[in-house]
PDB file of C-alpha atoms and ligand atoms in Angstrom:
ATOM      1  CA  MET A  48      -7.906  -2.040  15.850  1.00 91.00           C
ATOM      2  CA  ASN A  49      -8.789   1.596  15.093  1.00 96.00           C
ATOM      3  CA  LYS A  50      -8.001   2.954  11.647  1.00 98.00           C
ATOM      4  CA  ILE A  51      -5.914   6.114  11.292  1.00 98.00           C
ATOM      5  CA  VAL A  52      -7.396   9.047   9.383  1.00 98.00           C
ATOM      6  CA  ILE A  53      -5.116  11.978   8.602  1.00 98.00           C
ATOM      7  CA  ALA A  54      -6.693  15.295   7.627  1.00 98.00           C
ATOM      8  CA  ASN A  55      -4.123  17.165   5.559  1.00 98.00           C
ATOM      9  CA  LEU A  56      -5.496  20.698   5.424  1.00 98.00           C
ATOM     10  CA  LYS A  57      -2.576  21.848   3.227  1.00 98.00           C
ATOM     11  CA  MET A  58      -2.556  25.654   2.682  1.00 98.00           C
ATOM     12  CA  ASN A  59      -6.301  25.994   3.234  1.00 98.00           C
ATOM     13  CA  LEU A  60      -8.449  27.805   5.825  1.00 98.00           C
ATOM     14  CA  ASP A  61      -7.774  31.205   7.350  1.00 98.00           C
ATOM     15  CA  TYR A  62      -7.653  31.872  11.079  1.00 98.00           C
ATOM     16  CA  LYS A  63     -11.411  32.288  11.536  1.00 98.00           C
ATOM     17  CA  GLU A  64     -12.074  29.130   9.547  1.00 98.00           C
ATOM     18  CA  ILE A  65      -9.569  27.258  11.693  1.00 98.00           C
ATOM     19  CA  ILE A  66     -11.365  28.379  14.847  1.00 98.00           C
ATOM     20  CA  ASP A  67     -14.636  27.074  13.356  1.00 98.00           C
ATOM     21  CA  TYR A  68     -12.885  23.833  12.381  1.00 98.00           C
ATOM     22  CA  VAL A  69     -11.630  23.332  15.929  1.00 98.00           C
ATOM     23  CA  ALA A  70     -15.118  24.016  17.308  1.00 98.00           C
ATOM     24  CA  GLU A  71     -16.708  21.538  14.899  1.00 97.00           C
ATOM     25  CA  ILE A  72     -14.204  18.663  15.035  1.00 97.00           C
ATOM     26  CA  GLY A  73     -11.929  19.277  18.026  1.00 96.00           C
ATOM     27  CA  ASN A  74     -13.909  17.375  20.625  1.00 94.00           C
ATOM     28  CA  THR A  75     -15.892  14.996  18.451  1.00 96.00           C
ATOM     29  CA  ILE A  76     -14.899  11.369  18.846  1.00 95.00           C
ATOM     30  CA  PHE A  77     -15.351   9.076  15.855  1.00 97.00           C
ATOM     31  CA  ASP A  78     -15.971   5.351  16.316  1.00 95.00           C
ATOM     32  CA  ASN A  79     -13.009   3.119  15.457  1.00 97.00           C
ATOM     33  CA  ILE A  80     -10.944   6.025  14.134  1.00 98.00           C
ATOM     34  CA  ASP A  81      -7.777   7.716  15.422  1.00 98.00           C
ATOM     35  CA  LEU A  82      -7.920  11.166  13.850  1.00 98.00           C
ATOM     36  CA  PHE A  83      -4.724  13.111  13.089  1.00 98.00           C
ATOM     37  CA  ILE A  84      -5.110  16.711  11.885  1.00 98.00           C
ATOM     38  CA  ALA A  85      -2.329  18.474   9.950  1.00 98.00           C
ATOM     39  CA  PRO A  86      -3.102  22.205   9.783  1.00 98.00           C
ATOM     40  CA  THR A  87      -0.940  24.911   8.247  1.00 98.00           C
ATOM     41  CA  SER A  88       1.904  25.286  10.757  1.00 98.00           C
ATOM     42  CA  ILE A  89       0.958  28.765  12.046  1.00 98.00           C
ATOM     43  CA  TYR A  90      -2.274  27.220  13.347  1.00 98.00           C
ATOM     44  CA  LEU A  91      -0.778  24.233  15.180  1.00 98.00           C
ATOM     45  CA  GLY A  92      -1.298  26.049  18.500  1.00 97.00           C
ATOM     46  CA  SER A  93      -4.943  26.808  17.721  1.00 98.00           C
ATOM     47  CA  PHE A  94      -5.708  23.125  18.315  1.00 98.00           C
ATOM     48  CA  ASN A  95      -4.461  23.092  21.926  1.00 96.00           C
ATOM     49  CA  GLY A  96      -6.574  20.821  24.090  1.00 95.00           C
ATOM     50  CA  VAL A  97      -8.443  19.020  21.298  1.00 97.00           C
ATOM     51  CA  LYS A  98      -9.088  15.288  21.498  1.00 96.00           C
ATOM     52  CA  HIS A  99      -7.126  14.416  18.336  1.00 98.00           C
ATOM     53  CA  LYS A 100      -3.453  14.234  17.405  1.00 98.00           C
ATOM     54  CA  ILE A 101      -2.237  17.453  15.819  1.00 98.00           C
ATOM     55  CA  ILE A 102       0.623  16.905  13.407  1.00 98.00           C
ATOM     56  CA  ALA A 103       2.893  18.847  11.043  1.00 98.00           C
ATOM     57  CA  GLN A 104       2.590  18.860   7.237  1.00 98.00           C
ATOM     58  CA  ASN A 105       6.329  19.253   6.763  1.00 98.00           C
ATOM     59  CA  VAL A 106       9.553  19.632   8.718  1.00 98.00           C
ATOM     60  CA  TYR A 107      13.212  20.431   8.042  1.00 98.00           C
ATOM     61  CA  CYS A 108      16.205  18.110   8.528  1.00 98.00           C
ATOM     62  CA  ASN A 109      18.228  20.165  11.036  1.00 98.00           C
ATOM     63  CA  ASP A 110      17.484  20.942  14.657  1.00 98.00           C
ATOM     64  CA  LYS A 111      18.218  24.686  14.544  1.00 98.00           C
ATOM     65  CA  GLY A 112      20.026  27.408  12.660  1.00 98.00           C
ATOM     66  CA  SER A 113      19.730  29.873   9.788  1.00 98.00           C
ATOM     67  CA  TYR A 114      17.041  28.222   7.677  1.00 98.00           C
ATOM     68  CA  THR A 115      14.542  31.005   7.048  1.00 98.00           C
ATOM     69  CA  GLY A 116      10.986  29.779   6.803  1.00 97.00           C
ATOM     70  CA  GLU A 117      11.648  26.263   8.065  1.00 98.00           C
ATOM     71  CA  ILE A 118      10.534  24.413  11.209  1.00 98.00           C
ATOM     72  CA  SER A 119      12.738  21.849  12.933  1.00 98.00           C
ATOM     73  CA  PRO A 120      11.702  18.519  14.432  1.00 98.00           C
ATOM     74  CA  LYS A 121      13.122  19.745  17.735  1.00 98.00           C
ATOM     75  CA  GLN A 122      10.832  22.781  17.617  1.00 98.00           C
ATOM     76  CA  LEU A 123       7.856  20.579  16.789  1.00 98.00           C
ATOM     77  CA  LYS A 124       8.624  18.228  19.661  1.00 98.00           C
ATOM     78  CA  SER A 125       9.022  21.090  22.125  1.00 98.00           C
ATOM     79  CA  PHE A 126       5.582  22.315  21.054  1.00 98.00           C
ATOM     80  CA  GLY A 127       4.022  18.897  21.745  1.00 97.00           C
ATOM     81  CA  ILE A 128       3.856  17.729  18.121  1.00 98.00           C
ATOM     82  CA  ASP A 129       4.714  14.032  17.819  1.00 98.00           C
ATOM     83  CA  TYR A 130       4.263  13.382  14.077  1.00 98.00           C
ATOM     84  CA  SER A 131       5.113  15.022  10.764  1.00 98.00           C
ATOM     85  CA  ILE A 132       4.135  14.216   7.212  1.00 98.00           C
ATOM     86  CA  ILE A 133       7.319  13.929   5.111  1.00 98.00           C
ATOM     87  CA  GLY A 134       7.786  13.731   1.344  1.00 98.00           C
ATOM     88  CA  HIS A 135       4.237  14.539   0.266  1.00 98.00           C
ATOM     89  CA  SER A 136       4.124  14.579  -3.543  1.00 97.00           C
ATOM     90  CA  GLU A 137       3.444  18.330  -3.457  1.00 98.00           C
ATOM     91  CA  ARG A 138       6.729  18.806  -1.562  1.00 98.00           C
ATOM     92  CA  ARG A 139       8.525  16.561  -4.066  1.00 98.00           C
ATOM     93  CA  ASN A 140       7.005  18.117  -7.191  1.00 96.00           C
ATOM     94  CA  ILE A 141       6.407  21.786  -6.379  1.00 98.00           C
ATOM     95  CA  PHE A 142       9.297  22.316  -3.949  1.00 97.00           C
ATOM     96  CA  PHE A 143      11.740  19.900  -5.620  1.00 98.00           C
ATOM     97  CA  GLU A 144      12.389  17.796  -2.527  1.00 98.00           C
ATOM     98  CA  ASN A 145      14.446  14.758  -3.439  1.00 98.00           C
ATOM     99  CA  ASP A 146      14.847  11.398  -1.725  1.00 98.00           C
ATOM    100  CA  MET A 147      18.127  12.471  -0.117  1.00 98.00           C
ATOM    101  CA  LEU A 148      16.481  15.390   1.663  1.00 98.00           C
ATOM    102  CA  ILE A 149      13.484  13.261   2.585  1.00 98.00           C
ATOM    103  CA  ASN A 150      15.808  10.629   4.047  1.00 98.00           C
ATOM    104  CA  ALA A 151      17.577  13.322   6.104  1.00 98.00           C
ATOM    105  CA  LYS A 152      14.251  14.655   7.355  1.00 98.00           C
ATOM    106  CA  ILE A 153      13.169  11.168   8.469  1.00 98.00           C
ATOM    107  CA  LYS A 154      16.436  10.696  10.371  1.00 98.00           C
ATOM    108  CA  ALA A 155      16.148  14.122  12.028  1.00 98.00           C
ATOM    109  CA  CYS A 156      12.580  13.405  13.067  1.00 98.00           C
ATOM    110  CA  LEU A 157      13.421  10.012  14.542  1.00 98.00           C
ATOM    111  CA  ASN A 158      16.322  11.575  16.474  1.00 98.00           C
ATOM    112  CA  ASN A 159      13.814  13.941  18.049  1.00 98.00           C
ATOM    113  CA  LYS A 160      11.089  11.320  18.558  1.00 98.00           C
ATOM    114  CA  VAL A 161       8.842  12.989  16.017  1.00 98.00           C
ATOM    115  CA  LEU A 162       7.334  10.079  14.096  1.00 98.00           C
ATOM    116  CA  PRO A 163       7.466  10.397  10.315  1.00 98.00           C
ATOM    117  CA  ILE A 164       4.508   9.758   8.033  1.00 98.00           C
ATOM    118  CA  LEU A 165       6.321   9.111   4.773  1.00 98.00           C
ATOM    119  CA  CYS A 166       4.376   9.623   1.546  1.00 98.00           C
ATOM    120  CA  ILE A 167       5.319   7.602  -1.514  1.00 98.00           C
ATOM    121  CA  GLY A 168       3.614   6.780  -4.792  1.00 98.00           C
ATOM    122  CA  GLU A 169       3.968   6.756  -8.543  1.00 97.00           C
ATOM    123  CA  SER A 170       3.046   9.551 -10.972  1.00 95.00           C
ATOM    124  CA  LEU A 171       0.746   9.056 -13.956  1.00 95.00           C
ATOM    125  CA  GLU A 172       3.714   8.574 -16.298  1.00 95.00           C
ATOM    126  CA  GLU A 173       5.132   5.965 -13.926  1.00 96.00           C
ATOM    127  CA  LYS A 174       1.880   4.028 -13.578  1.00 93.00           C
ATOM    128  CA  ASP A 175       3.091   1.015 -15.567  1.00 93.00           C
ATOM    129  CA  SER A 176       6.242   0.768 -13.479  1.00 95.00           C
ATOM    130  CA  ALA A 177       4.598   1.565 -10.131  1.00 95.00           C
ATOM    131  CA  LYS A 178       6.188  -1.416  -8.404  1.00 95.00           C
ATOM    132  CA  MET A 179       9.702  -0.281  -9.336  1.00 96.00           C
ATOM    133  CA  VAL A 180       8.966   3.307  -8.327  1.00 97.00           C
ATOM    134  CA  ILE A 181       7.685   2.217  -4.915  1.00 97.00           C
ATOM    135  CA  MET A 182      10.703  -0.033  -4.371  1.00 96.00           C
ATOM    136  CA  ASP A 183      13.117   2.759  -5.345  1.00 97.00           C
ATOM    137  CA  GLN A 184      11.450   5.369  -3.168  1.00 98.00           C
ATOM    138  CA  LEU A 185      11.461   3.048  -0.158  1.00 97.00           C
ATOM    139  CA  ARG A 186      15.091   2.097  -0.711  1.00 97.00           C
ATOM    140  CA  ARG A 187      16.256   5.711  -0.970  1.00 98.00           C
ATOM    141  CA  ASP A 188      13.945   7.339   1.577  1.00 98.00           C
ATOM    142  CA  LEU A 189      14.656   4.698   4.233  1.00 98.00           C
ATOM    143  CA  ASN A 190      18.373   4.417   3.552  1.00 97.00           C
ATOM    144  CA  GLU A 191      20.343   3.695   6.762  1.00 96.00           C
ATOM    145  CA  ILE A 192      17.317   4.028   9.008  1.00 96.00           C
ATOM    146  CA  THR A 193      17.062   1.463  11.762  1.00 89.00           C
ATOM    147  CA  ASN A 194      13.887   2.149  13.733  1.00 92.00           C
ATOM    148  CA  ILE A 195      11.615   1.506  10.772  1.00 96.00           C
ATOM    149  CA  GLY A 196       8.783   0.346  13.036  1.00 94.00           C
ATOM    150  CA  ASP A 197       8.273   3.971  14.160  1.00 95.00           C
ATOM    151  CA  ILE A 198       7.429   5.115  10.635  1.00 98.00           C
ATOM    152  CA  ILE A 199       3.980   5.228   9.058  1.00 98.00           C
ATOM    153  CA  ILE A 200       3.865   4.981   5.272  1.00 98.00           C
ATOM    154  CA  ALA A 201       1.179   6.634   3.153  1.00 98.00           C
ATOM    155  CA  TYR A 202       0.808   5.138  -0.312  1.00 98.00           C
ATOM    156  CA  GLU A 203      -0.503   7.952  -2.480  1.00 98.00           C
ATOM    157  CA  PRO A 204      -0.552   7.449  -6.250  1.00 97.00           C
ATOM    158  CA  VAL A 205       0.104  10.998  -7.469  1.00 96.00           C
ATOM    159  CA  TRP A 206      -2.490  10.600 -10.258  1.00 96.00           C
ATOM    160  CA  SER A 207      -5.154  10.077  -7.632  1.00 96.00           C
ATOM    161  CA  ILE A 208      -4.394  13.129  -5.480  1.00 96.00           C
ATOM    162  CA  GLY A 209      -7.056  15.792  -5.941  1.00 95.00           C
ATOM    163  CA  THR A 210      -8.345  14.205  -9.157  1.00 97.00           C
ATOM    164  CA  GLY A 211     -11.338  12.195  -7.985  1.00 96.00           C
ATOM    165  CA  ILE A 212      -9.749   9.114  -9.575  1.00 96.00           C
ATOM    166  CA  VAL A 213      -9.196   6.214  -7.187  1.00 96.00           C
ATOM    167  CA  PRO A 214      -7.402   2.949  -8.017  1.00 96.00           C
ATOM    168  CA  LYS A 215      -9.439  -0.257  -7.940  1.00 97.00           C
ATOM    169  CA  LEU A 216      -9.756  -1.662  -4.423  1.00 98.00           C
ATOM    170  CA  GLU A 217      -7.701  -4.729  -5.441  1.00 97.00           C
ATOM    171  CA  GLU A 218      -4.968  -2.393  -6.701  1.00 96.00           C
ATOM    172  CA  ILE A 219      -4.853  -0.549  -3.387  1.00 97.00           C
ATOM    173  CA  GLU A 220      -4.735  -3.851  -1.531  1.00 98.00           C
ATOM    174  CA  SER A 221      -1.899  -5.206  -3.651  1.00 96.00           C
ATOM    175  CA  ARG A 222       0.221  -2.028  -3.438  1.00 97.00           C
ATOM    176  CA  ILE A 223      -0.193  -1.914   0.333  1.00 98.00           C
ATOM    177  CA  SER A 224       0.762  -5.586   0.585  1.00 97.00           C
ATOM    178  CA  LEU A 225       3.811  -4.933  -1.560  1.00 97.00           C
ATOM    179  CA  ILE A 226       4.960  -2.092   0.716  1.00 98.00           C
ATOM    180  CA  LYS A 227       4.428  -4.139   3.887  1.00 98.00           C
ATOM    181  CA  GLU A 228       6.191  -7.124   2.363  1.00 97.00           C
ATOM    182  CA  LEU A 229       9.191  -5.123   1.099  1.00 96.00           C
ATOM    183  CA  ILE A 230       9.659  -3.541   4.507  1.00 97.00           C
ATOM    184  CA  PHE A 231       9.198  -6.762   6.409  1.00 97.00           C
ATOM    185  CA  ASN A 232      11.639  -8.668   4.206  1.00 96.00           C
ATOM    186  CA  LYS A 233      14.316  -6.020   4.469  1.00 95.00           C
ATOM    187  CA  TYR A 234      13.937  -4.751   8.044  1.00 95.00           C
ATOM    188  CA  LYS A 235      11.863  -7.431   9.813  1.00 95.00           C
ATOM    189  CA  ALA A 236       9.542  -4.644  10.907  1.00 95.00           C
ATOM    190  CA  ASN A 237       5.788  -4.281  10.619  1.00 96.00           C
ATOM    191  CA  VAL A 238       4.717  -0.807   9.581  1.00 97.00           C
ATOM    192  CA  LYS A 239       1.302   0.755   9.271  1.00 98.00           C
ATOM    193  CA  VAL A 240       0.452   1.687   5.699  1.00 98.00           C
ATOM    194  CA  LEU A 241      -2.255   4.188   4.771  1.00 98.00           C
ATOM    195  CA  TYR A 242      -3.847   4.946   1.420  1.00 98.00           C
ATOM    196  CA  GLY A 243      -4.203   8.541   0.147  1.00 98.00           C
ATOM    197  CA  GLY A 244      -5.810  10.041  -2.945  1.00 98.00           C
ATOM    198  CA  SER A 245      -9.389  11.273  -3.525  1.00 97.00           C
ATOM    199  CA  VAL A 246     -10.876   9.635  -0.440  1.00 98.00           C
ATOM    200  CA  ASN A 247     -14.395  11.007   0.020  1.00 98.00           C
ATOM    201  CA  VAL A 248     -17.750  10.394   1.672  1.00 97.00           C
ATOM    202  CA  ASP A 249     -18.695   7.806  -0.965  1.00 97.00           C
ATOM    203  CA  ASN A 250     -15.582   5.655  -0.857  1.00 97.00           C
ATOM    204  CA  ILE A 251     -14.154   5.987   2.675  1.00 98.00           C
ATOM    205  CA  ASN A 252     -16.000   2.980   4.007  1.00 97.00           C
ATOM    206  CA  GLU A 253     -14.870   0.546   1.321  1.00 97.00           C
ATOM    207  CA  ILE A 254     -11.290   1.840   1.350  1.00 98.00           C
ATOM    208  CA  LEU A 255     -10.952   1.662   5.132  1.00 98.00           C
ATOM    209  CA  ASN A 256     -12.398  -1.835   5.054  1.00 97.00           C
ATOM    210  CA  ILE A 257      -9.707  -3.165   2.702  1.00 97.00           C
ATOM    211  CA  LYS A 258      -8.115  -5.759   4.935  1.00 90.00           C
ATOM    212  CA  ASN A 259      -4.509  -4.514   4.994  1.00 96.00           C
ATOM    213  CA  VAL A 260      -5.247  -0.754   4.911  1.00 98.00           C
ATOM    214  CA  ASP A 261      -4.391   0.797   8.266  1.00 98.00           C
ATOM    215  CA  GLY A 262      -5.942   4.156   7.462  1.00 98.00           C
ATOM    216  CA  VAL A 263      -6.295   6.977   4.958  1.00 98.00           C
ATOM    217  CA  LEU A 264      -4.729  10.362   4.301  1.00 98.00           C
ATOM    218  CA  VAL A 265      -7.369  12.844   3.211  1.00 98.00           C
ATOM    219  CA  GLY A 266      -6.786  16.202   1.525  1.00 98.00           C
ATOM    220  CA  GLY A 267      -9.690  17.984  -0.173  1.00 98.00           C
ATOM    221  CA  SER A 268     -12.438  16.107   1.658  1.00 98.00           C
ATOM    222  CA  SER A 269     -11.065  17.098   5.063  1.00 98.00           C
ATOM    223  CA  ILE A 270     -11.304  20.864   4.558  1.00 98.00           C
ATOM    224  CA  ASN A 271     -15.003  21.397   5.225  1.00 98.00           C
ATOM    225  CA  PRO A 272     -15.491  20.211   8.825  1.00 98.00           C
ATOM    226  CA  ILE A 273     -19.198  19.446   8.403  1.00 98.00           C
ATOM    227  CA  TYR A 274     -18.620  17.305   5.327  1.00 98.00           C
ATOM    228  CA  PHE A 275     -15.588  15.682   6.956  1.00 98.00           C
ATOM    229  CA  LYS A 276     -17.576  14.778  10.057  1.00 98.00           C
ATOM    230  CA  GLU A 277     -20.284  13.192   7.937  1.00 97.00           C
ATOM    231  CA  MET A 278     -17.588  11.266   6.089  1.00 98.00           C
ATOM    232  CA  LEU A 279     -15.933   9.951   9.252  1.00 98.00           C
ATOM    233  CA  ASN A 280     -19.317   8.931  10.655  1.00 96.00           C
ATOM    234  CA  LYS A 281     -19.843   6.784   7.548  1.00 95.00           C
ATOM    235  CA  PHE A 282     -17.109   4.367   8.584  1.00 95.00           C
ATOM    236  CA  LYS A 283     -18.453   1.103   9.897  1.00 90.00           C
ATOM    237  CA  GLN A 284     -16.066  -1.752  10.564  1.00 84.00           C
TER     238      GLN A 284
HETATM  239  P1  PGA B  10      -6.857  14.468  -1.833  1.00 83.29           P
HETATM  240  O1  PGA B  10      -5.370  14.700  -1.309  1.00 83.29           O
HETATM  241  O2  PGA B  10      -7.597  13.728  -0.756  1.00 83.29           O
HETATM  242  O3  PGA B  10      -7.391  15.843  -2.069  1.00 83.29           O
HETATM  243  O4  PGA B  10      -6.769  13.660  -3.082  1.00 83.29           O
HETATM  244  C1  PGA B  10      -4.684  13.658  -0.689  1.00 83.29           C
HETATM  245  C2  PGA B  10      -3.295  14.107  -0.359  1.00 83.29           C
HETATM  246  O5  PGA B  10      -2.807  15.089  -0.910  1.00 83.29           O
HETATM  247  O6  PGA B  10      -2.650  13.499   0.467  1.00 83.29           O
END
């Protein structure tokens, strides 16, 4: 089964750099990898016709209306976008998104057949109680959602994002197992779970080869298309 790799470009690259990115990566196929690219939303259309899935970094919880600066799941769907990242730790921490809003966004996406990629994970201060934090986030973010099987989860310890610090492989494996187990026990659904946080050219192969890891979410290492290509070519199953 192919592994999923999500390139989260965040608020990086200007228009010319995006055009170069599309030229470099757009039509390159990577062995055993399904590549999803999440550009800044104004550039979603610049990826028309590429061979990869183009997805949103964020979305709002209503279909339309007076919400200056926001994008709705309905708008995404009508533009051919089938997935959105939801609840990234930068949205939670910098833009104060809480679990209630994240839950509403997931529901709105599912109503519009935009599949959510829900990010969860503990902060540095919460490291000793990571299990509790993960359980709480899942309980609140997935509250009253029925089609859980349509959701992808990204486990991203906040202390690993952009820091170069990666948990031990056994730690990643056990957190991912915990998430899969919690969801299966409660909803009888199997979900794909990705790991995110400081994935780079040196560790992608071992992380993607952890047995229960369905893929990775990559920030910083996805921004330079030449480096990113080299990194994706490193993956051998
Ligand atoms: P990073 O970011 O790869 O730069 O650590 C990951 C993320 O923000 O999802």
